[in-house]
PDB file of C-alpha atoms in Angstrom:
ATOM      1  CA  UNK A1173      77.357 107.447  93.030  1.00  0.00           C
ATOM      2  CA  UNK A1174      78.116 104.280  91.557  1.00  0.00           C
ATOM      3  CA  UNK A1175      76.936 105.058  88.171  1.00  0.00           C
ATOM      4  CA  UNK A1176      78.258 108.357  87.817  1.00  0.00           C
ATOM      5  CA  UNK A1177      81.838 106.848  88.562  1.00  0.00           C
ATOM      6  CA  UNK A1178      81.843 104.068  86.245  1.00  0.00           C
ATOM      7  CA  UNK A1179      80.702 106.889  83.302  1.00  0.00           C
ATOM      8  CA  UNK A1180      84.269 107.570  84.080  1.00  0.00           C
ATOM      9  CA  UNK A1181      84.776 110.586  85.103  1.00  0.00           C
ATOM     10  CA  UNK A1182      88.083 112.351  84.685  1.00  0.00           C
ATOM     11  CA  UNK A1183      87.316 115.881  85.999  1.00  0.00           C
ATOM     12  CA  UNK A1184      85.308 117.390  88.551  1.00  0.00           C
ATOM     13  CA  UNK A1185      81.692 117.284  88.227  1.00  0.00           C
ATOM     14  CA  UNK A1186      79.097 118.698  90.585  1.00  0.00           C
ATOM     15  CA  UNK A1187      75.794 116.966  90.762  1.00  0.00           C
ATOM     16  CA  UNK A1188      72.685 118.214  92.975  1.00  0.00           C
ATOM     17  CA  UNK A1189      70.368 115.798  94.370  1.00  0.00           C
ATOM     18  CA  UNK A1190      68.854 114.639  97.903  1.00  0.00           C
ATOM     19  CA  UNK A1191      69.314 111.853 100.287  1.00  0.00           C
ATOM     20  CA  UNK A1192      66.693 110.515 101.977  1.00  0.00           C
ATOM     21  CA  UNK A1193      67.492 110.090 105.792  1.00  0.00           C
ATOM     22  CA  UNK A1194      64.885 109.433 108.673  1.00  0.00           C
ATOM     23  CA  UNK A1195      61.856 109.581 106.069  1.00  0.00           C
ATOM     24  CA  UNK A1196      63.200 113.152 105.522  1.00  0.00           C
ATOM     25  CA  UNK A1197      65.023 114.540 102.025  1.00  0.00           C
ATOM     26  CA  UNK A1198      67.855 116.624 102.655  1.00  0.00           C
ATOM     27  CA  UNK A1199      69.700 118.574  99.845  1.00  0.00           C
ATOM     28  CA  UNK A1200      72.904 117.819  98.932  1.00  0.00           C
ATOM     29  CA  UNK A1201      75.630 118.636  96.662  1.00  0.00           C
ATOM     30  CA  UNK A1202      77.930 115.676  95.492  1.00  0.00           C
ATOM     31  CA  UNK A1203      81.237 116.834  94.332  1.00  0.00           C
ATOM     32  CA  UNK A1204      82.884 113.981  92.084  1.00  0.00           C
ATOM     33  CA  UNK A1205      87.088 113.610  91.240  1.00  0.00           C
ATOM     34  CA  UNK A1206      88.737 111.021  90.065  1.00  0.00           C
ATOM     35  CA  UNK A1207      91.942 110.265  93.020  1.00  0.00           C
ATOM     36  CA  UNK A1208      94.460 107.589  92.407  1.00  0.00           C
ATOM     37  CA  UNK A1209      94.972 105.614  95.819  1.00  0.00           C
ATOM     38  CA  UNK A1210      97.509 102.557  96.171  1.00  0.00           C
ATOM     39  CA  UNK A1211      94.833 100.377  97.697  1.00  0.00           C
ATOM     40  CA  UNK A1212      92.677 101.002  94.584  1.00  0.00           C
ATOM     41  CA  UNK A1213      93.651 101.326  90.663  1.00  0.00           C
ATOM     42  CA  UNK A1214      91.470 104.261  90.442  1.00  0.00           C
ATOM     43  CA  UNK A1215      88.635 105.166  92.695  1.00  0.00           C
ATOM     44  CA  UNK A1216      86.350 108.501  92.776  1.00  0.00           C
ATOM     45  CA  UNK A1217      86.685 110.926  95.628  1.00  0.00           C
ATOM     46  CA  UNK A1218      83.374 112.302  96.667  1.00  0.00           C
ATOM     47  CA  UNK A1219      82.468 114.928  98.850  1.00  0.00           C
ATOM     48  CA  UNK A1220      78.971 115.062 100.064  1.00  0.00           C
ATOM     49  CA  UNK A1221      77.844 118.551 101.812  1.00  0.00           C
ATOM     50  CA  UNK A1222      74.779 119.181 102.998  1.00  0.00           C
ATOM     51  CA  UNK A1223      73.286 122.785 101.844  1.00  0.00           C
ATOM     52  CA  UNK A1224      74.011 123.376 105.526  1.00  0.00           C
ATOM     53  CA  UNK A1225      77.683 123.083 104.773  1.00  0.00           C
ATOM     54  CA  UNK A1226      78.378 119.734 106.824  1.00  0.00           C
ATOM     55  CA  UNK A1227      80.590 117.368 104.493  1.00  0.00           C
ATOM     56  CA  UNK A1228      81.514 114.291 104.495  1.00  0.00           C
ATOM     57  CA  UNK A1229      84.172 112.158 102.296  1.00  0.00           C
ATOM     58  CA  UNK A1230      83.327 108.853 100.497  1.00  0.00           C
ATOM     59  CA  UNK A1231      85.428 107.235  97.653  1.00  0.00           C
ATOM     60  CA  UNK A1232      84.057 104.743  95.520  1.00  0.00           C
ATOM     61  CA  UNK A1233      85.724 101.746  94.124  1.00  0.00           C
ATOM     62  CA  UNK A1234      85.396  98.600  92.874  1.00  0.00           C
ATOM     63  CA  UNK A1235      81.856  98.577  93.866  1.00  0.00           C
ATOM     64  CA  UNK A1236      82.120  99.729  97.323  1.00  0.00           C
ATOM     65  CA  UNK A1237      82.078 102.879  99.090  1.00  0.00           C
ATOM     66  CA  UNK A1238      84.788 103.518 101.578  1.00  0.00           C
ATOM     67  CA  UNK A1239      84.793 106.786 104.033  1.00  0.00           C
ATOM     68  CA  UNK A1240      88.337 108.563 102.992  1.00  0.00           C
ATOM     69  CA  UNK A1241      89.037 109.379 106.774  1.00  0.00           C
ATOM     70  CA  UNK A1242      89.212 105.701 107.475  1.00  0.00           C
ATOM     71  CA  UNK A1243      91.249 105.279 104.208  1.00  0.00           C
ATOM     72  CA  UNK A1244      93.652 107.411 105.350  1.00  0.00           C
ATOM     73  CA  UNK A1245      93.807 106.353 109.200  1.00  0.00           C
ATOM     74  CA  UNK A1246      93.938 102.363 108.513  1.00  0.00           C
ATOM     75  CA  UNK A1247      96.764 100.076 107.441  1.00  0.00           C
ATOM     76  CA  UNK A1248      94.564  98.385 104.086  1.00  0.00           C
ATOM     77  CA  UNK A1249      96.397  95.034 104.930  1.00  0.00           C
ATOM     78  CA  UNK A1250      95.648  94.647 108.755  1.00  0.00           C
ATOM     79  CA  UNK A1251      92.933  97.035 108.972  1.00  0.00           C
ATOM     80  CA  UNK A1252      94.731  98.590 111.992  1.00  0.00           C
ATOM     81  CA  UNK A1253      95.656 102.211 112.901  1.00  0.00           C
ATOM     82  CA  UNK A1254      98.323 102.937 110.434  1.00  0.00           C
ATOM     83  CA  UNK A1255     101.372 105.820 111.485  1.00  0.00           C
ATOM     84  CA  UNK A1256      99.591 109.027 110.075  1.00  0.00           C
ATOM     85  CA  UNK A1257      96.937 107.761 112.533  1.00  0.00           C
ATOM     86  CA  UNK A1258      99.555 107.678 115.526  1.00  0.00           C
ATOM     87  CA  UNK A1259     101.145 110.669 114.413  1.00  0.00           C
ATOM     88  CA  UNK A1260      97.873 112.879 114.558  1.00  0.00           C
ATOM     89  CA  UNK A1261      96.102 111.032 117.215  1.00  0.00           C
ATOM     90  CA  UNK A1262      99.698 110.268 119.517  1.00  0.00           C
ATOM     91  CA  UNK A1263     100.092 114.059 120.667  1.00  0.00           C
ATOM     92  CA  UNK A1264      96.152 114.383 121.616  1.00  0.00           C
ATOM     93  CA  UNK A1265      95.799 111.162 123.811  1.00  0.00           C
ATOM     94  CA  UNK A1266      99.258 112.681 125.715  1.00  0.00           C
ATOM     95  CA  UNK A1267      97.410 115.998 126.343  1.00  0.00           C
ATOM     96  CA  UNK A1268      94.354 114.266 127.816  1.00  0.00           C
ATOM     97  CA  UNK A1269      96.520 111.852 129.460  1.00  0.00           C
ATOM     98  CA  UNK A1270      98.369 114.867 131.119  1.00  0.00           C
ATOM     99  CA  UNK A1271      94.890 117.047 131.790  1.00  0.00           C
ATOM    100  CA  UNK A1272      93.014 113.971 133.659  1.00  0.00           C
ATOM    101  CA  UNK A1273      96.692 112.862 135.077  1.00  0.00           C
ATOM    102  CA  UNK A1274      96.324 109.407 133.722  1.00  0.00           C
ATOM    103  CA  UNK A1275      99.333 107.389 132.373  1.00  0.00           C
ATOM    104  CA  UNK A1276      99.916 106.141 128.555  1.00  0.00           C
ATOM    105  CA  UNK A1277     102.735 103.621 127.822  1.00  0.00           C
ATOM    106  CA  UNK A1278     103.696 103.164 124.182  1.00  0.00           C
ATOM    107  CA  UNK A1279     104.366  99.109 123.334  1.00  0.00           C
ATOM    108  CA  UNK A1280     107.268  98.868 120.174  1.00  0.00           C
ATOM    109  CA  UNK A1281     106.437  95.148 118.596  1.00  0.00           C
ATOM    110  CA  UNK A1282     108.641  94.213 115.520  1.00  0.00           C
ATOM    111  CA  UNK A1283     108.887  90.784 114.214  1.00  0.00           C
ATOM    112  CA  UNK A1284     112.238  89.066 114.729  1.00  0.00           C
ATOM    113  CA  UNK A1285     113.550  87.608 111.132  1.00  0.00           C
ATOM    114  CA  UNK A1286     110.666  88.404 109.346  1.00  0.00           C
ATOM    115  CA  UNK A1287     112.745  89.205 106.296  1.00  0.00           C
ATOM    116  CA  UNK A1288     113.761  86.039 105.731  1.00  0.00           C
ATOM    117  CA  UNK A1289     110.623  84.527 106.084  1.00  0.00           C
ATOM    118  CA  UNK A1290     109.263  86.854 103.077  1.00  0.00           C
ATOM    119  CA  UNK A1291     112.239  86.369 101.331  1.00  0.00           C
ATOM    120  CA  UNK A1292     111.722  82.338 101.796  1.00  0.00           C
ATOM    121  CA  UNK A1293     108.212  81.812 101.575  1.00  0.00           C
ATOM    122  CA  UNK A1294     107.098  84.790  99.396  1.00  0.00           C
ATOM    123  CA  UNK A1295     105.050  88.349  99.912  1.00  0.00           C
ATOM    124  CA  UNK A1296     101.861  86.288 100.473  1.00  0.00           C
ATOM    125  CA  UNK A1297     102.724  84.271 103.048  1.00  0.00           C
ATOM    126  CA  UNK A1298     104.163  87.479 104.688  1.00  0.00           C
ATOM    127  CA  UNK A1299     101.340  88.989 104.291  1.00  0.00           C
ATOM    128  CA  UNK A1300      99.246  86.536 105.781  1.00  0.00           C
ATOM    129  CA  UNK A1301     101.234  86.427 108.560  1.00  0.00           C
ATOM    130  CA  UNK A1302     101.035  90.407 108.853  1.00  0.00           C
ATOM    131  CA  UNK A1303      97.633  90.001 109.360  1.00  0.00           C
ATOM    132  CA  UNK A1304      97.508  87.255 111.511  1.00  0.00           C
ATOM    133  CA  UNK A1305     100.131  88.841 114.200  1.00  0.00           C
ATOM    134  CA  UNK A1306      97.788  92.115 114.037  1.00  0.00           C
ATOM    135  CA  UNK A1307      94.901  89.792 114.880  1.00  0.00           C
ATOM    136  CA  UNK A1308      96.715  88.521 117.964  1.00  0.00           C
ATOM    137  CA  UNK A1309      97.486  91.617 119.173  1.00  0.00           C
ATOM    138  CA  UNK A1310      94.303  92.992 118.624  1.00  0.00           C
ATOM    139  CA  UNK A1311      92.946  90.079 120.930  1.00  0.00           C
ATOM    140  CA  UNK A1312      95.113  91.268 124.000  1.00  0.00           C
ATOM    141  CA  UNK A1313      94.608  94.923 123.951  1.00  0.00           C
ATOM    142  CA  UNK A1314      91.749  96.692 125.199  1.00  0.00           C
ATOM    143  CA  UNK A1315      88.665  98.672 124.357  1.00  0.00           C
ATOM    144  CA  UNK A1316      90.939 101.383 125.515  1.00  0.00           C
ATOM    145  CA  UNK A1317      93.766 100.936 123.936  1.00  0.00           C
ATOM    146  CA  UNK A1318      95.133 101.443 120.037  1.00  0.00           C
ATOM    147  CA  UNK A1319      97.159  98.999 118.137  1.00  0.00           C
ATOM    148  CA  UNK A1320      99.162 100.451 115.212  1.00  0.00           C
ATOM    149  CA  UNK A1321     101.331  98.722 112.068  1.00  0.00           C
ATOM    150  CA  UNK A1322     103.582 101.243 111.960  1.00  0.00           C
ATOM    151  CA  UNK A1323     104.798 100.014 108.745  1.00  0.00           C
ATOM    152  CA  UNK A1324     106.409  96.483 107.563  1.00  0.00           C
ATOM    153  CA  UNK A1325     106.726  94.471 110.210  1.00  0.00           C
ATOM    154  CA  UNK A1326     106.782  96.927 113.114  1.00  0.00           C
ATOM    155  CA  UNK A1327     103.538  97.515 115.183  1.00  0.00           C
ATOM    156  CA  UNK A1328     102.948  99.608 118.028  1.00  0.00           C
ATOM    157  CA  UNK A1329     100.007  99.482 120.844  1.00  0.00           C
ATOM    158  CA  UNK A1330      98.937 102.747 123.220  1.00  0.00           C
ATOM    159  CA  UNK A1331      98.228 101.866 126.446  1.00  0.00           C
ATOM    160  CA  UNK A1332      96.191 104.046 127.903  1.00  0.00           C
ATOM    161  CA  UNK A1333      94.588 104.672 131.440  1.00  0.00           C
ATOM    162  CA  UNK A1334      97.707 102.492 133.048  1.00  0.00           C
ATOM    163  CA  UNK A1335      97.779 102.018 136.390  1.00  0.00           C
ATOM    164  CA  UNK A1336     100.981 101.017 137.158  1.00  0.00           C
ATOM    165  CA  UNK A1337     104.550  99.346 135.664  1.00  0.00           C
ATOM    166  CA  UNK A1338     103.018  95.844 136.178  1.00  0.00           C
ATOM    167  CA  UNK A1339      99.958  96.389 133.773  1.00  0.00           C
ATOM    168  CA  UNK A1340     102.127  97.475 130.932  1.00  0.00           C
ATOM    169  CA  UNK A1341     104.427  94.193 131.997  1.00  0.00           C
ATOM    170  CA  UNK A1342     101.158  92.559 131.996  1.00  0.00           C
ATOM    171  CA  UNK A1343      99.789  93.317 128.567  1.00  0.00           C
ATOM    172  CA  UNK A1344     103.600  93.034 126.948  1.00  0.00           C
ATOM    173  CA  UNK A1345     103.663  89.515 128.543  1.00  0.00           C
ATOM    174  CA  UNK A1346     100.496  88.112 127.150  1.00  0.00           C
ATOM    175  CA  UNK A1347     101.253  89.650 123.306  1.00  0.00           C
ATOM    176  CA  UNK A1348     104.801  88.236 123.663  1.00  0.00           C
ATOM    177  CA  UNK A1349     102.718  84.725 124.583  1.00  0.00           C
ATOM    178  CA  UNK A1350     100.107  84.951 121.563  1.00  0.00           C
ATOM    179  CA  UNK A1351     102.191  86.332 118.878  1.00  0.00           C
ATOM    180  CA  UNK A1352     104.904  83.251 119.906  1.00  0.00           C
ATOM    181  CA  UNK A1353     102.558  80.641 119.538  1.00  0.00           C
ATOM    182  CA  UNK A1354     102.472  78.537 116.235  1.00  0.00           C
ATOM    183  CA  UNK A1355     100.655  79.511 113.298  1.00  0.00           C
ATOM    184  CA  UNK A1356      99.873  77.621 110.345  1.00  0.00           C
ATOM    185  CA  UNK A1357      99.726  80.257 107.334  1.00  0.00           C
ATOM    186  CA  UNK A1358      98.904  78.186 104.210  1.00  0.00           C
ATOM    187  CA  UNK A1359     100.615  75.125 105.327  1.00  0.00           C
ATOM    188  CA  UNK A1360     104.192  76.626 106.196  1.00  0.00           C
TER     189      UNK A1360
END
Protein backbone atom coordinates (compact mmCIF):
# COMPACT_ATOMS: atom_id res chain seq x y z
CA UNK A 1 0.00 0.00 0.00
CA UNK A 2 2.90 1.86 0.96
CA UNK A 3 4.56 1.84 -2.31
CA UNK A 4 1.75 2.50 -4.41
CA UNK A 5 1.14 5.81 -2.32
CA UNK A 6 4.48 7.20 -2.37
CA UNK A 7 4.35 6.64 -6.57
CA UNK A 8 2.07 9.48 -5.81
CA UNK A 9 -0.95 8.96 -6.82
CA UNK A 10 -3.31 11.77 -7.70
CA UNK A 11 -6.39 9.88 -9.01
CA UNK A 12 -8.14 6.83 -8.32
CA UNK A 13 -6.52 3.68 -9.09
CA UNK A 14 -7.87 0.18 -8.58
CA UNK A 15 -5.41 -2.54 -7.91
CA UNK A 16 -6.36 -6.42 -7.49
CA UNK A 17 -4.40 -8.54 -5.30
CA UNK A 18 -4.83 -10.95 -2.12
CA UNK A 19 -4.17 -10.82 1.52
CA UNK A 20 -3.07 -13.54 3.22
CA UNK A 21 -5.08 -14.09 6.54
CA UNK A 22 -5.14 -17.37 8.73
CA UNK A 23 -2.72 -19.23 6.15
CA UNK A 24 -5.63 -18.53 3.73
CA UNK A 25 -5.51 -15.90 0.48
CA UNK A 26 -8.49 -13.96 0.13
CA UNK A 27 -9.17 -11.67 -2.93
CA UNK A 28 -9.32 -8.27 -2.64
CA UNK A 29 -9.75 -5.14 -4.45
CA UNK A 30 -7.76 -2.03 -3.13
CA UNK A 31 -9.27 1.17 -4.20
CA UNK A 32 -6.53 4.05 -3.88
CA UNK A 33 -7.38 8.26 -3.62
CA UNK A 34 -5.42 10.71 -2.64
CA UNK A 35 -7.63 12.73 0.61
CA UNK A 36 -6.23 15.78 2.22
CA UNK A 37 -6.75 15.43 6.14
CA UNK A 38 -5.58 18.24 8.72
CA UNK A 39 -3.74 15.69 10.81
CA UNK A 40 -1.73 14.72 7.69
CA UNK A 41 -0.26 16.94 4.64
CA UNK A 42 -1.54 14.44 2.29
CA UNK A 43 -2.35 10.86 3.00
CA UNK A 44 -4.06 8.07 0.61
CA UNK A 45 -7.54 6.87 1.35
CA UNK A 46 -7.89 3.20 0.75
CA UNK A 47 -10.70 1.06 0.65
CA UNK A 48 -10.12 -2.59 0.92
CA UNK A 49 -13.27 -4.95 -0.09
CA UNK A 50 -13.22 -8.29 -0.07
CA UNK A 51 -14.77 -9.97 -3.43
CA UNK A 52 -17.46 -10.75 -0.86
CA UNK A 53 -18.22 -7.07 -0.66
CA UNK A 54 -17.04 -6.49 3.11
CA UNK A 55 -14.84 -3.16 3.15
CA UNK A 56 -12.86 -1.70 5.21
CA UNK A 57 -11.08 1.94 5.28
CA UNK A 58 -7.30 2.49 5.82
CA UNK A 59 -5.35 5.75 4.99
CA UNK A 60 -1.81 5.76 4.68
CA UNK A 61 0.57 8.39 5.74
CA UNK A 62 3.74 9.18 6.68
CA UNK A 63 4.57 5.60 6.88
CA UNK A 64 1.75 4.37 8.86
CA UNK A 65 -1.56 3.06 8.25
CA UNK A 66 -4.39 4.51 10.20
CA UNK A 67 -8.18 2.98 10.05
CA UNK A 68 -10.30 6.22 8.73
CA UNK A 69 -13.20 5.34 11.24
CA UNK A 70 -10.86 5.99 14.09
CA UNK A 71 -9.57 9.10 12.18
CA UNK A 72 -12.70 10.46 12.12
CA UNK A 73 -14.01 9.43 15.75
CA UNK A 74 -10.67 10.61 17.72
CA UNK A 75 -9.43 14.03 18.78
CA UNK A 76 -5.53 13.57 16.90
CA UNK A 77 -4.14 15.62 19.93
CA UNK A 78 -5.60 13.64 22.98
CA UNK A 79 -6.50 10.61 21.22
CA UNK A 80 -9.97 10.85 22.86
CA UNK A 81 -13.54 10.63 21.46
CA UNK A 82 -13.78 13.80 19.55
CA UNK A 83 -17.68 15.62 19.06
CA UNK A 84 -18.68 13.85 15.70
CA UNK A 85 -18.03 10.81 17.94
CA UNK A 86 -20.55 12.14 20.71
CA UNK A 87 -22.82 13.38 18.26
CA UNK A 88 -23.34 9.90 16.47
CA UNK A 89 -22.69 7.71 19.36
CA UNK A 90 -24.70 10.32 22.19
CA UNK A 91 -28.33 9.50 20.78
CA UNK A 92 -27.59 5.50 20.66
CA UNK A 93 -26.19 5.05 24.29
CA UNK A 94 -29.66 7.21 25.37
CA UNK A 95 -31.81 4.63 23.49
CA UNK A 96 -30.13 1.67 25.19
CA UNK A 97 -30.00 3.54 28.31
CA UNK A 98 -33.86 4.03 28.01
CA UNK A 99 -34.56 0.17 26.60
CA UNK A 100 -32.52 -1.58 29.64
CA UNK A 101 -33.82 1.49 32.01
CA UNK A 102 -30.35 2.34 33.06
CA UNK A 103 -29.24 5.97 33.77
CA UNK A 104 -26.48 8.12 31.71
CA UNK A 105 -25.24 11.46 33.18
CA UNK A 106 -23.32 13.73 30.83
CA UNK A 107 -20.05 15.47 32.80
CA UNK A 108 -19.28 19.30 31.00
CA UNK A 109 -15.30 19.86 31.97
CA UNK A 110 -13.79 23.16 30.55
CA UNK A 111 -10.59 24.54 31.72
CA UNK A 112 -10.83 27.76 33.73
CA UNK A 113 -8.30 30.54 32.09
CA UNK A 114 -6.86 28.39 29.76
CA UNK A 115 -6.63 31.21 27.26
CA UNK A 116 -4.31 32.98 28.96
CA UNK A 117 -2.17 30.30 29.66
CA UNK A 118 -1.82 29.66 25.69
CA UNK A 119 -1.64 33.10 25.13
CA UNK A 120 1.36 33.28 27.91
CA UNK A 121 3.20 30.27 27.50
CA UNK A 122 2.53 29.43 23.79
CA UNK A 123 0.33 26.65 21.65
CA UNK A 124 2.80 23.96 22.84
CA UNK A 125 2.62 24.24 26.20
CA UNK A 126 -1.22 24.31 25.70
CA UNK A 127 -1.09 21.58 24.00
CA UNK A 128 0.76 19.63 26.33
CA UNK A 129 -1.39 20.47 28.85
CA UNK A 130 -4.48 19.38 26.57
CA UNK A 131 -3.16 16.18 26.65
CA UNK A 132 -2.18 15.85 29.99
CA UNK A 133 -5.80 16.96 31.49
CA UNK A 134 -7.31 14.22 28.95
CA UNK A 135 -4.91 11.75 30.57
CA UNK A 136 -6.28 12.56 34.02
CA UNK A 137 -9.56 12.21 33.15
CA UNK A 138 -9.11 9.22 31.36
CA UNK A 139 -7.62 7.75 34.71
CA UNK A 140 -10.97 8.39 36.68
CA UNK A 141 -13.52 7.20 34.29
CA UNK A 142 -14.45 3.79 33.68
CA UNK A 143 -14.33 0.88 31.31
CA UNK A 144 -17.86 1.99 30.88
CA UNK A 145 -17.75 5.22 30.41
CA UNK A 146 -16.57 7.76 27.32
CA UNK A 147 -14.47 10.78 27.72
CA UNK A 148 -14.77 13.36 24.90
CA UNK A 149 -12.60 16.81 23.91
CA UNK A 150 -15.30 18.39 22.63
CA UNK A 151 -13.12 20.90 21.13
CA UNK A 152 -10.42 23.51 22.68
CA UNK A 153 -10.43 23.26 26.01
CA UNK A 154 -13.86 21.77 26.72
CA UNK A 155 -14.18 17.95 27.41
CA UNK A 156 -17.06 15.97 28.20
CA UNK A 157 -17.36 12.31 29.95
CA UNK A 158 -20.69 9.83 29.57
CA UNK A 159 -21.48 8.20 32.48
CA UNK A 160 -23.14 5.38 31.91
CA UNK A 161 -24.89 2.53 33.97
CA UNK A 162 -25.27 5.24 37.07
CA UNK A 163 -26.73 4.21 39.93
CA UNK A 164 -27.59 7.05 41.66
CA UNK A 165 -26.87 11.18 42.14
CA UNK A 166 -23.92 10.31 44.46
CA UNK A 167 -21.89 8.27 41.78
CA UNK A 168 -22.02 11.04 39.28
CA UNK A 169 -20.97 13.42 42.51
CA UNK A 170 -18.50 10.78 42.99
CA UNK A 171 -16.73 10.60 39.67
CA UNK A 172 -17.09 14.71 39.22
CA UNK A 173 -15.30 14.91 42.64
CA UNK A 174 -12.30 12.81 41.93
CA UNK A 175 -11.70 14.56 38.15
CA UNK A 176 -12.16 17.95 39.88
CA UNK A 177 -9.20 16.44 42.43
CA UNK A 178 -6.78 15.09 39.55
CA UNK A 179 -7.18 17.67 36.97
CA UNK A 180 -6.42 20.40 40.11
CA UNK A 181 -3.36 18.92 41.07
CA UNK A 182 0.03 20.45 39.83
CA UNK A 183 1.54 19.65 36.68
CA UNK A 184 4.84 20.38 35.46
CA UNK A 185 4.51 20.78 31.50
CA UNK A 186 8.05 21.57 30.25
CA UNK A 187 9.13 23.35 33.29
CA UNK A 188 6.18 26.00 33.61
Amino acid sequence: ILRIFQSNIYETRHVYSFIIENNKRIPVCLTFDTLVLPQFSSAACVVVTEVSGQGTLQIAAHGKNYDLRHIVAHDPLTELHNRTFLQEYLPRLIELAMQHNERLALLFIDIDNFKNLNNALGYSIGDMTLKEVAGRIKKVASVRDFVVRVGGDDFMVVLSQVRDIEEVISVADRILNIVRKDMNISGH
